[in-house]
Coordinates of C-alpha atoms and ligand atoms in Angstrom, one line a residue:
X1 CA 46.2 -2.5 -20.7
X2 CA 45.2 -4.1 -17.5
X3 CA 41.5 -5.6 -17.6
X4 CA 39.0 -3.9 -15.3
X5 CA 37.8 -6.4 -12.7
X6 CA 34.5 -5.9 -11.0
X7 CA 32.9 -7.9 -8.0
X8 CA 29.3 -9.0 -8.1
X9 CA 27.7 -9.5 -4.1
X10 CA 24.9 -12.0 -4.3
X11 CA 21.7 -11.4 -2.3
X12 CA 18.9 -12.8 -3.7
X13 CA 16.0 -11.6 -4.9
X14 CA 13.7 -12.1 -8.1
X15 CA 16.7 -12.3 -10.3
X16 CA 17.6 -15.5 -8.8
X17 CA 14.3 -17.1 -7.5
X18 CA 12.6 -20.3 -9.3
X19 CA 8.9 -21.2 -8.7
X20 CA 8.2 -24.4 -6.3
X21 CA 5.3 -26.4 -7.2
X22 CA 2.4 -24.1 -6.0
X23 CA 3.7 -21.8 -8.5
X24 CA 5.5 -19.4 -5.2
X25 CA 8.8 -17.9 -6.2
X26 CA 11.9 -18.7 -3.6
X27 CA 15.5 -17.4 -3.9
X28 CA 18.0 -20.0 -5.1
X29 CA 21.9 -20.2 -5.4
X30 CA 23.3 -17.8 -8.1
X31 CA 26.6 -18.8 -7.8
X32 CA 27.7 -19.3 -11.6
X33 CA 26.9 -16.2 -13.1
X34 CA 28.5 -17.5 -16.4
X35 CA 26.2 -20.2 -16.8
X36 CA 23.3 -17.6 -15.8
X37 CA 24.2 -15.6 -18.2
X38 CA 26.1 -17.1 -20.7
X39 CA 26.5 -13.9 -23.1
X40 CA 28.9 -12.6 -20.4
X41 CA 31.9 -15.0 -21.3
X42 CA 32.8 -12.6 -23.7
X43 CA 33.2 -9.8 -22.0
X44 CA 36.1 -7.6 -21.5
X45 CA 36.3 -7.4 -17.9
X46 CA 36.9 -9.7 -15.2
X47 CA 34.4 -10.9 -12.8
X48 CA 34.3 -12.2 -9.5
X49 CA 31.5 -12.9 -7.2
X50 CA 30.4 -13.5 -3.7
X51 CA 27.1 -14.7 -2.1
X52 CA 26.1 -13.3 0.9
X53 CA 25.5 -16.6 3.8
X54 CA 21.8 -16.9 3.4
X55 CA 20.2 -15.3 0.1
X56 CA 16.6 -14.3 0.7
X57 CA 13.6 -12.0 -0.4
X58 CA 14.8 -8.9 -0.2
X59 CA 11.4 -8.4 2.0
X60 CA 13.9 -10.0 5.0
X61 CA 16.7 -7.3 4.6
X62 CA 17.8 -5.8 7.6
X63 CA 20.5 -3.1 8.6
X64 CA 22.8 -6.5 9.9
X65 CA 22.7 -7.5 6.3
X66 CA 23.4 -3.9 5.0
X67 CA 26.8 -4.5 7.2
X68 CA 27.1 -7.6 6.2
X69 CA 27.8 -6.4 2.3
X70 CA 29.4 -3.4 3.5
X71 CA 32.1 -5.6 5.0
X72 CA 32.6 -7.4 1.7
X73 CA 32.6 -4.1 -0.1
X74 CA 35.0 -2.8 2.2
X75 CA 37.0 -5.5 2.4
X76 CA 37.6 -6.2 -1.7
X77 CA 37.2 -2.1 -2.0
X78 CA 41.3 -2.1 -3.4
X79 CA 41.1 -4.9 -5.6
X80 CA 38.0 -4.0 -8.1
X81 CA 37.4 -0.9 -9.9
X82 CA 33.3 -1.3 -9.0
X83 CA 30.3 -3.7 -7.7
X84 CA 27.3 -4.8 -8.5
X85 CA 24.7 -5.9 -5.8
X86 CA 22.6 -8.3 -6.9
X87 CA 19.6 -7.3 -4.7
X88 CA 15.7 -8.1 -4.3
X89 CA 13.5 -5.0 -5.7
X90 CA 11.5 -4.5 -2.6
X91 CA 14.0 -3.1 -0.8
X92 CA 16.6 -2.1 -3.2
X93 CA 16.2 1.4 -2.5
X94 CA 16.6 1.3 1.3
X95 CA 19.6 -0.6 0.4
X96 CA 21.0 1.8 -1.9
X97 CA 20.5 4.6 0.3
X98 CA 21.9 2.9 3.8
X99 CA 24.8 2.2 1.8
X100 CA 25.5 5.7 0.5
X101 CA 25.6 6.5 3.4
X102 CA 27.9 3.9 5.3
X103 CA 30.6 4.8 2.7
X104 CA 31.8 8.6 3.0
X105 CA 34.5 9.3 -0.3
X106 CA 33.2 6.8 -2.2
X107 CA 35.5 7.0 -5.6
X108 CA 34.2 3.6 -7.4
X109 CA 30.8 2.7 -8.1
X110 CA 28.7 0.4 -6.4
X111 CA 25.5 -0.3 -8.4
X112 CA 22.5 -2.3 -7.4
X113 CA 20.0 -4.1 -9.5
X114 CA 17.4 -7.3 -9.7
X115 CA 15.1 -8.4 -11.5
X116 CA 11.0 -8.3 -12.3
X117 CA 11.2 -11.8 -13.3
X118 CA 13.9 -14.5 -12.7
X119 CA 16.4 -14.8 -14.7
X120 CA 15.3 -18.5 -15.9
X121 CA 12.0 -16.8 -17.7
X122 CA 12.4 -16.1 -21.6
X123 CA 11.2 -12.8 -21.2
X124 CA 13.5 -12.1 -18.1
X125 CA 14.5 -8.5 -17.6
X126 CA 17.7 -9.9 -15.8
X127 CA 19.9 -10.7 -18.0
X128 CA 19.4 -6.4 -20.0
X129 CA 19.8 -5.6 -16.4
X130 CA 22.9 -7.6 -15.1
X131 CA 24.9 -6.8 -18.2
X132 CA 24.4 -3.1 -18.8
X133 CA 25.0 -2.8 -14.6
X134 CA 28.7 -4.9 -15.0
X135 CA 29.3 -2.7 -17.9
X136 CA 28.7 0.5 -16.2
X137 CA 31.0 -0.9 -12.7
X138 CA 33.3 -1.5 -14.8
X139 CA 33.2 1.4 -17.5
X140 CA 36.9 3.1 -18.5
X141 CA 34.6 5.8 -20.1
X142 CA 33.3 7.3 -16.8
X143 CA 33.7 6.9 -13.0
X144 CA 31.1 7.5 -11.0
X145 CA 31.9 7.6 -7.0
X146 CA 28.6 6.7 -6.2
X147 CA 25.9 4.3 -4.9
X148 CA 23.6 3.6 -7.9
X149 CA 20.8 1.5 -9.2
X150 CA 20.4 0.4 -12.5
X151 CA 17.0 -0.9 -13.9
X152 CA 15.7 -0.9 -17.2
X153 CA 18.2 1.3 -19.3
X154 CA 18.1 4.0 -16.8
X155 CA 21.4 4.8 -13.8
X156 CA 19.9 6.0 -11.2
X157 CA 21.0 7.8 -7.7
X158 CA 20.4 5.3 -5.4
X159 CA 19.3 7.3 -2.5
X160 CA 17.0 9.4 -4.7
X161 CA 15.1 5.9 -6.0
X162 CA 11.9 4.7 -5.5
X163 CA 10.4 1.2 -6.5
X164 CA 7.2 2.5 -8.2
X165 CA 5.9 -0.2 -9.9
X166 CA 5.6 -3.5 -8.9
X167 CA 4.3 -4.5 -12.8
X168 CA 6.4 -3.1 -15.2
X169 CA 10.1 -3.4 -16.1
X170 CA 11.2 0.2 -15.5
X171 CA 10.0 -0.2 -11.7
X172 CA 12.5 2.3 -10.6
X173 CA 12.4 6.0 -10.6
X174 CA 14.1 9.5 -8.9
X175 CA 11.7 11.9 -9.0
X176 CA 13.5 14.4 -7.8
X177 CA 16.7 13.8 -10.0
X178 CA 17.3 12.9 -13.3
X179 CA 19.0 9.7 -14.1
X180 CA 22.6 9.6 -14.2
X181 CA 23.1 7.7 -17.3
X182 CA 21.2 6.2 -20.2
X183 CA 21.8 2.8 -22.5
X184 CA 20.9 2.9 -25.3
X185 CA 23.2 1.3 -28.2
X186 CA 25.6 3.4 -26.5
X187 CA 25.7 4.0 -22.5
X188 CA 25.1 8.4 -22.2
X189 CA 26.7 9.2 -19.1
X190 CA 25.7 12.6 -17.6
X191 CA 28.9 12.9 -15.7
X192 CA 27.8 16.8 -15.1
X193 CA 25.1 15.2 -12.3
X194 CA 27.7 12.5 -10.9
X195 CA 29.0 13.3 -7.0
X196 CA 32.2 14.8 -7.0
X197 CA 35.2 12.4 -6.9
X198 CA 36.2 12.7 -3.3
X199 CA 39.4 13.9 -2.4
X200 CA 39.7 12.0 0.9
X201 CA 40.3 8.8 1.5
X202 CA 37.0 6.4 2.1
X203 CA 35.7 6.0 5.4
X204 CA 32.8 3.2 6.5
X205 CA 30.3 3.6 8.9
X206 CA 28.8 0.4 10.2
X207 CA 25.8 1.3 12.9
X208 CA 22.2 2.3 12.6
X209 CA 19.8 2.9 15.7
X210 CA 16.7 1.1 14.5
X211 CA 15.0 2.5 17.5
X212 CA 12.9 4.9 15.2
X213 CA 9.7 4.6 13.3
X214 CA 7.6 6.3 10.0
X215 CA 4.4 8.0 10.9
X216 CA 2.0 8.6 7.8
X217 CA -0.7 11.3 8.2
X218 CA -4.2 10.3 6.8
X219 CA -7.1 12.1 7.4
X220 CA -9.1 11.1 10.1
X221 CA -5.7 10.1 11.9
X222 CA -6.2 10.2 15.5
X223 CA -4.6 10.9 19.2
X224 CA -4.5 6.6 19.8
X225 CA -2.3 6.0 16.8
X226 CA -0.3 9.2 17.0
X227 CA 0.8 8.7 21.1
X228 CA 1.1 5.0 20.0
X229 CA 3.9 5.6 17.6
X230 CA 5.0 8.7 19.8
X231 CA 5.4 6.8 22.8
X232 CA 6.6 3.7 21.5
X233 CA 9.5 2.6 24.4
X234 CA 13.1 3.5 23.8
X235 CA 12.0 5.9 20.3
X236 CA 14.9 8.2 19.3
X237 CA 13.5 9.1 15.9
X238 CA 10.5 9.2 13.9
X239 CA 9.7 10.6 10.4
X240 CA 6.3 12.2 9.9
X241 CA 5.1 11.6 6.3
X242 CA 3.4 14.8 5.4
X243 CA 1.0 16.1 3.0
X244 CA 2.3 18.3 0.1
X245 CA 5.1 20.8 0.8
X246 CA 5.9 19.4 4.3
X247 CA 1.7 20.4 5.8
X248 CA 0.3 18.8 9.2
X249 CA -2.8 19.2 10.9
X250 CA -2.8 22.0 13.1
X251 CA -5.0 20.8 15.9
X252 CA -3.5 21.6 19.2
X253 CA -3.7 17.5 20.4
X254 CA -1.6 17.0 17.2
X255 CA 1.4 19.8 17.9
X256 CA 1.1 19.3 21.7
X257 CA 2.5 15.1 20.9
X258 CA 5.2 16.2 19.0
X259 CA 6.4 18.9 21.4
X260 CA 6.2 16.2 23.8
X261 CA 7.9 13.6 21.3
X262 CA 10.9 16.4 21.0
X263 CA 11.2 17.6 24.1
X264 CA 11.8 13.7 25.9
X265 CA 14.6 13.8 23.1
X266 CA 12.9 11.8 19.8
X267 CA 14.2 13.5 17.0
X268 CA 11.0 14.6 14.8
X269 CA 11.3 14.5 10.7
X270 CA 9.3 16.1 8.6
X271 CA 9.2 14.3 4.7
X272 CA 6.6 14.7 2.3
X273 CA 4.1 12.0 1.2
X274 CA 4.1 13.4 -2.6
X275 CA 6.8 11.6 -4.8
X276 CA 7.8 14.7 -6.0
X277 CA 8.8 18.3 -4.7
X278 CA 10.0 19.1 -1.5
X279 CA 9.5 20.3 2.2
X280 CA 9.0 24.1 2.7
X281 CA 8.9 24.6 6.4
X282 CA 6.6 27.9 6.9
X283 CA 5.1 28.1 3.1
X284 CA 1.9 27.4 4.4
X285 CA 0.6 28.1 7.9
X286 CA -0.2 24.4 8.2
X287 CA 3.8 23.8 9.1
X288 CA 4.3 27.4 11.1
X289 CA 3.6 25.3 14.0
X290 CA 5.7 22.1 13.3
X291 CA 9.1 24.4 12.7
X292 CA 8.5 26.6 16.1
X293 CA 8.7 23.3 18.0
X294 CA 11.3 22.2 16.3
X295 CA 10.4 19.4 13.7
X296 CA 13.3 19.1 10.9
X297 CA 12.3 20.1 7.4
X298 CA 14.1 17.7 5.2
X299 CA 14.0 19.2 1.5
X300 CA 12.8 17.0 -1.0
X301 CA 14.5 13.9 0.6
X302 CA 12.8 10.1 -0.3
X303 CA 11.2 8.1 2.5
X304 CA 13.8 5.4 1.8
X305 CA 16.8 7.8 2.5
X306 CA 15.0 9.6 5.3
X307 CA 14.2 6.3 7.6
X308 CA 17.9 5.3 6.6
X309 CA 19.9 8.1 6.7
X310 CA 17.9 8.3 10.5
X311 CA 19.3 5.4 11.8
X312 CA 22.7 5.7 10.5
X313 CA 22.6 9.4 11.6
X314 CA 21.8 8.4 15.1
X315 CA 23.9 4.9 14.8
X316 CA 27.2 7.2 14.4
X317 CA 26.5 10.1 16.5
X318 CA 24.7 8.5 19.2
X319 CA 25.6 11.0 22.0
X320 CA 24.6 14.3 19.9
X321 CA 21.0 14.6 18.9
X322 CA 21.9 18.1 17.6
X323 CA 24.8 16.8 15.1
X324 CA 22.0 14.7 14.1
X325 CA 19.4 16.9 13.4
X326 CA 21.6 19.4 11.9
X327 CA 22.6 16.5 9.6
X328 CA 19.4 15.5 8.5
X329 CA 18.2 18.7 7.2
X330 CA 21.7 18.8 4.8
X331 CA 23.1 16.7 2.1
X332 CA 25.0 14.0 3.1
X333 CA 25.6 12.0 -0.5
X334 CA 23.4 14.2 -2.9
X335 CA 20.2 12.8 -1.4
X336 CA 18.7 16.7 -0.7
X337 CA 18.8 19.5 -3.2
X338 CA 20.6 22.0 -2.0
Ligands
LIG1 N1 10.2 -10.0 -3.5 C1 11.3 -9.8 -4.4 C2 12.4 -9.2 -3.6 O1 12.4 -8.0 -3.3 C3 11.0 -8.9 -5.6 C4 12.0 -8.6 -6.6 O2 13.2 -9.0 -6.5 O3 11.7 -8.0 -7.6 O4 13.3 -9.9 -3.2

């Protein structure tokens, strides 16, 4: 039987940083993965890799860089049966997400996952993380046509994780949908809450608008700050982070921005602050006002895959703000329940 082959794309992050002299840790050439990891010579698939130009923090990723391994992906897509991202944990959700969303009909999986500490530490989390993430890319058992990220025994739904630990090794979670997979001694895959294998062939979207911004409610939040962020030059979308099931304050000076925000075009989002749960436009009176202007309730979405399905929405559809907004209140890639 033909050997699976599965492409690793290089970053940086933890995984691959060493400490300088003051102790700081700084990413470092991973470029021979076998001598990394030395247990994966004897593995049964094949493995390539690629290092993106300059490997960094994952703190420094940007939606040029999101392209930038799109293009790889895209461009190797025929030739390997998955991929694995070797990415920073920062960011690693916002990463997952913007690249559910780039590729529409996904039918192979691309999985992301890092590091707490570098791989050159005894006690490194790496290596468990590395090995069961190749093994799942390039699993016979199971094929999951989706963006993933793997971290400490668990397969998760990339665009419905969360770093929420910056401390332990299981740093990731999705609180709003249980884990696709499990290893154990043996991998449990939950196929029943995989995406559906598309039926049409894959399609790659490369732009995001980065012309929007994340507004968190606090009490004691005032006009200044609001019609700062509001008013911000050339905005075309910003996501409110509400309180509880999607509630605002209800002051007039509060509503009256963001009719003003909507009605010069910026396309409002309304995402909850809580980790988990959802936005219920109109449970309480507190978002009555909010949906009559025309704010977009948007479920029980993450921040990560609000901000980034935002700019992709309004990177592909850039002349119609209503495609958009319709958009963002659905499911694109299992990110919303429905
Ligand atoms: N600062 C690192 C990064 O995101 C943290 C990590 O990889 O865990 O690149």
């Amino acid at each position: 039987m033909k050997q699976n082959k599965v492409l690793i794309v290089y970053t940086g992050g933890t995984i691959g940083m060493v400490q300088d002299e003051n102790g700081s840790l700084h990413p470092f050439a991973l470029d021979r993965i076998y001598d990394a990891v030395p247990q994966l010579k004897g593995c049964s698939y094949g493995i390539d890799s690629v290092t993106l130009d300059h490997i960094i923090d994952s703190s420094n990723m940007t939606p040029s860089l999101w392209v930038d391994i799109a293009n790889i992906i895209e461009r190797e897509y025929d030739r390997y049966d998955g991929f694995v991202v070797l990415h920073g944990t920062d960011t690693m959700a916002y990463t997952a997400s913007a690249l559910s969303f780039m590729f529409k009909n996904l039918s192979k999986p691309i999985i992301l996952t890092g590091s707490q500490l570098p791989l050159g530490m005894l006690r490194s989390d790496g290596r468990e993380n590395i090995i069961c993430a190749l093994e799942i890319a390039s699993t016979r058992l199971a094929t999951i046509p989706e963006v993933c990220i793997f971290f400490e025994s668990h397969l998760y739904r990339g665009n419905r994780s969360t770093k929420m630990s910056a401390e332990n090794f299981d740093a990731f979670e999705t609180y709003n949908y249980p884990s696709l997979a499990k290893a154990g001694i043996k991998i449990a895959f939950k196929e029943h809450l995989f995406l559906p294998m598309p039926t049409e062939p894959l399609v790659v979207r490369k732009h995001f608008d980065t012309r929007v911004a994340v507004l968190k409610l606090f009490p004691g939040i005032g006009p200044s700050v609001v019609n700062a962020v509001l008013h911000a030059p050339d905005l075309q979308g910003v996501v409110v982070e509400t309180y509880g099931s999607g509630n605002a304050p209800t002051d007039s000076w509060f509503i009256n921005a963001l009719d003003d925000a909507i009605k010069r075009g910026v396309i409002v989002m309304n995402v909850t602050q809580c980790k988990a749960g959802a936005v219920k436009m109109r449970q309480y009176a507190a978002s009555c006002d909010m949906d009559r202007i025309g704010v977009v309730g948007a479920g029980d979405i993450t921040i990560e895959a609000a901000i980034t399905k935002m700019m992709y929405l309004l990177g592909s559809y850039p002349n119609d703000k209503e495609h958009v907004k319709q958009r963002l209140s659905n499911s694109l890639r299992g990110e919303i329940t429905e």
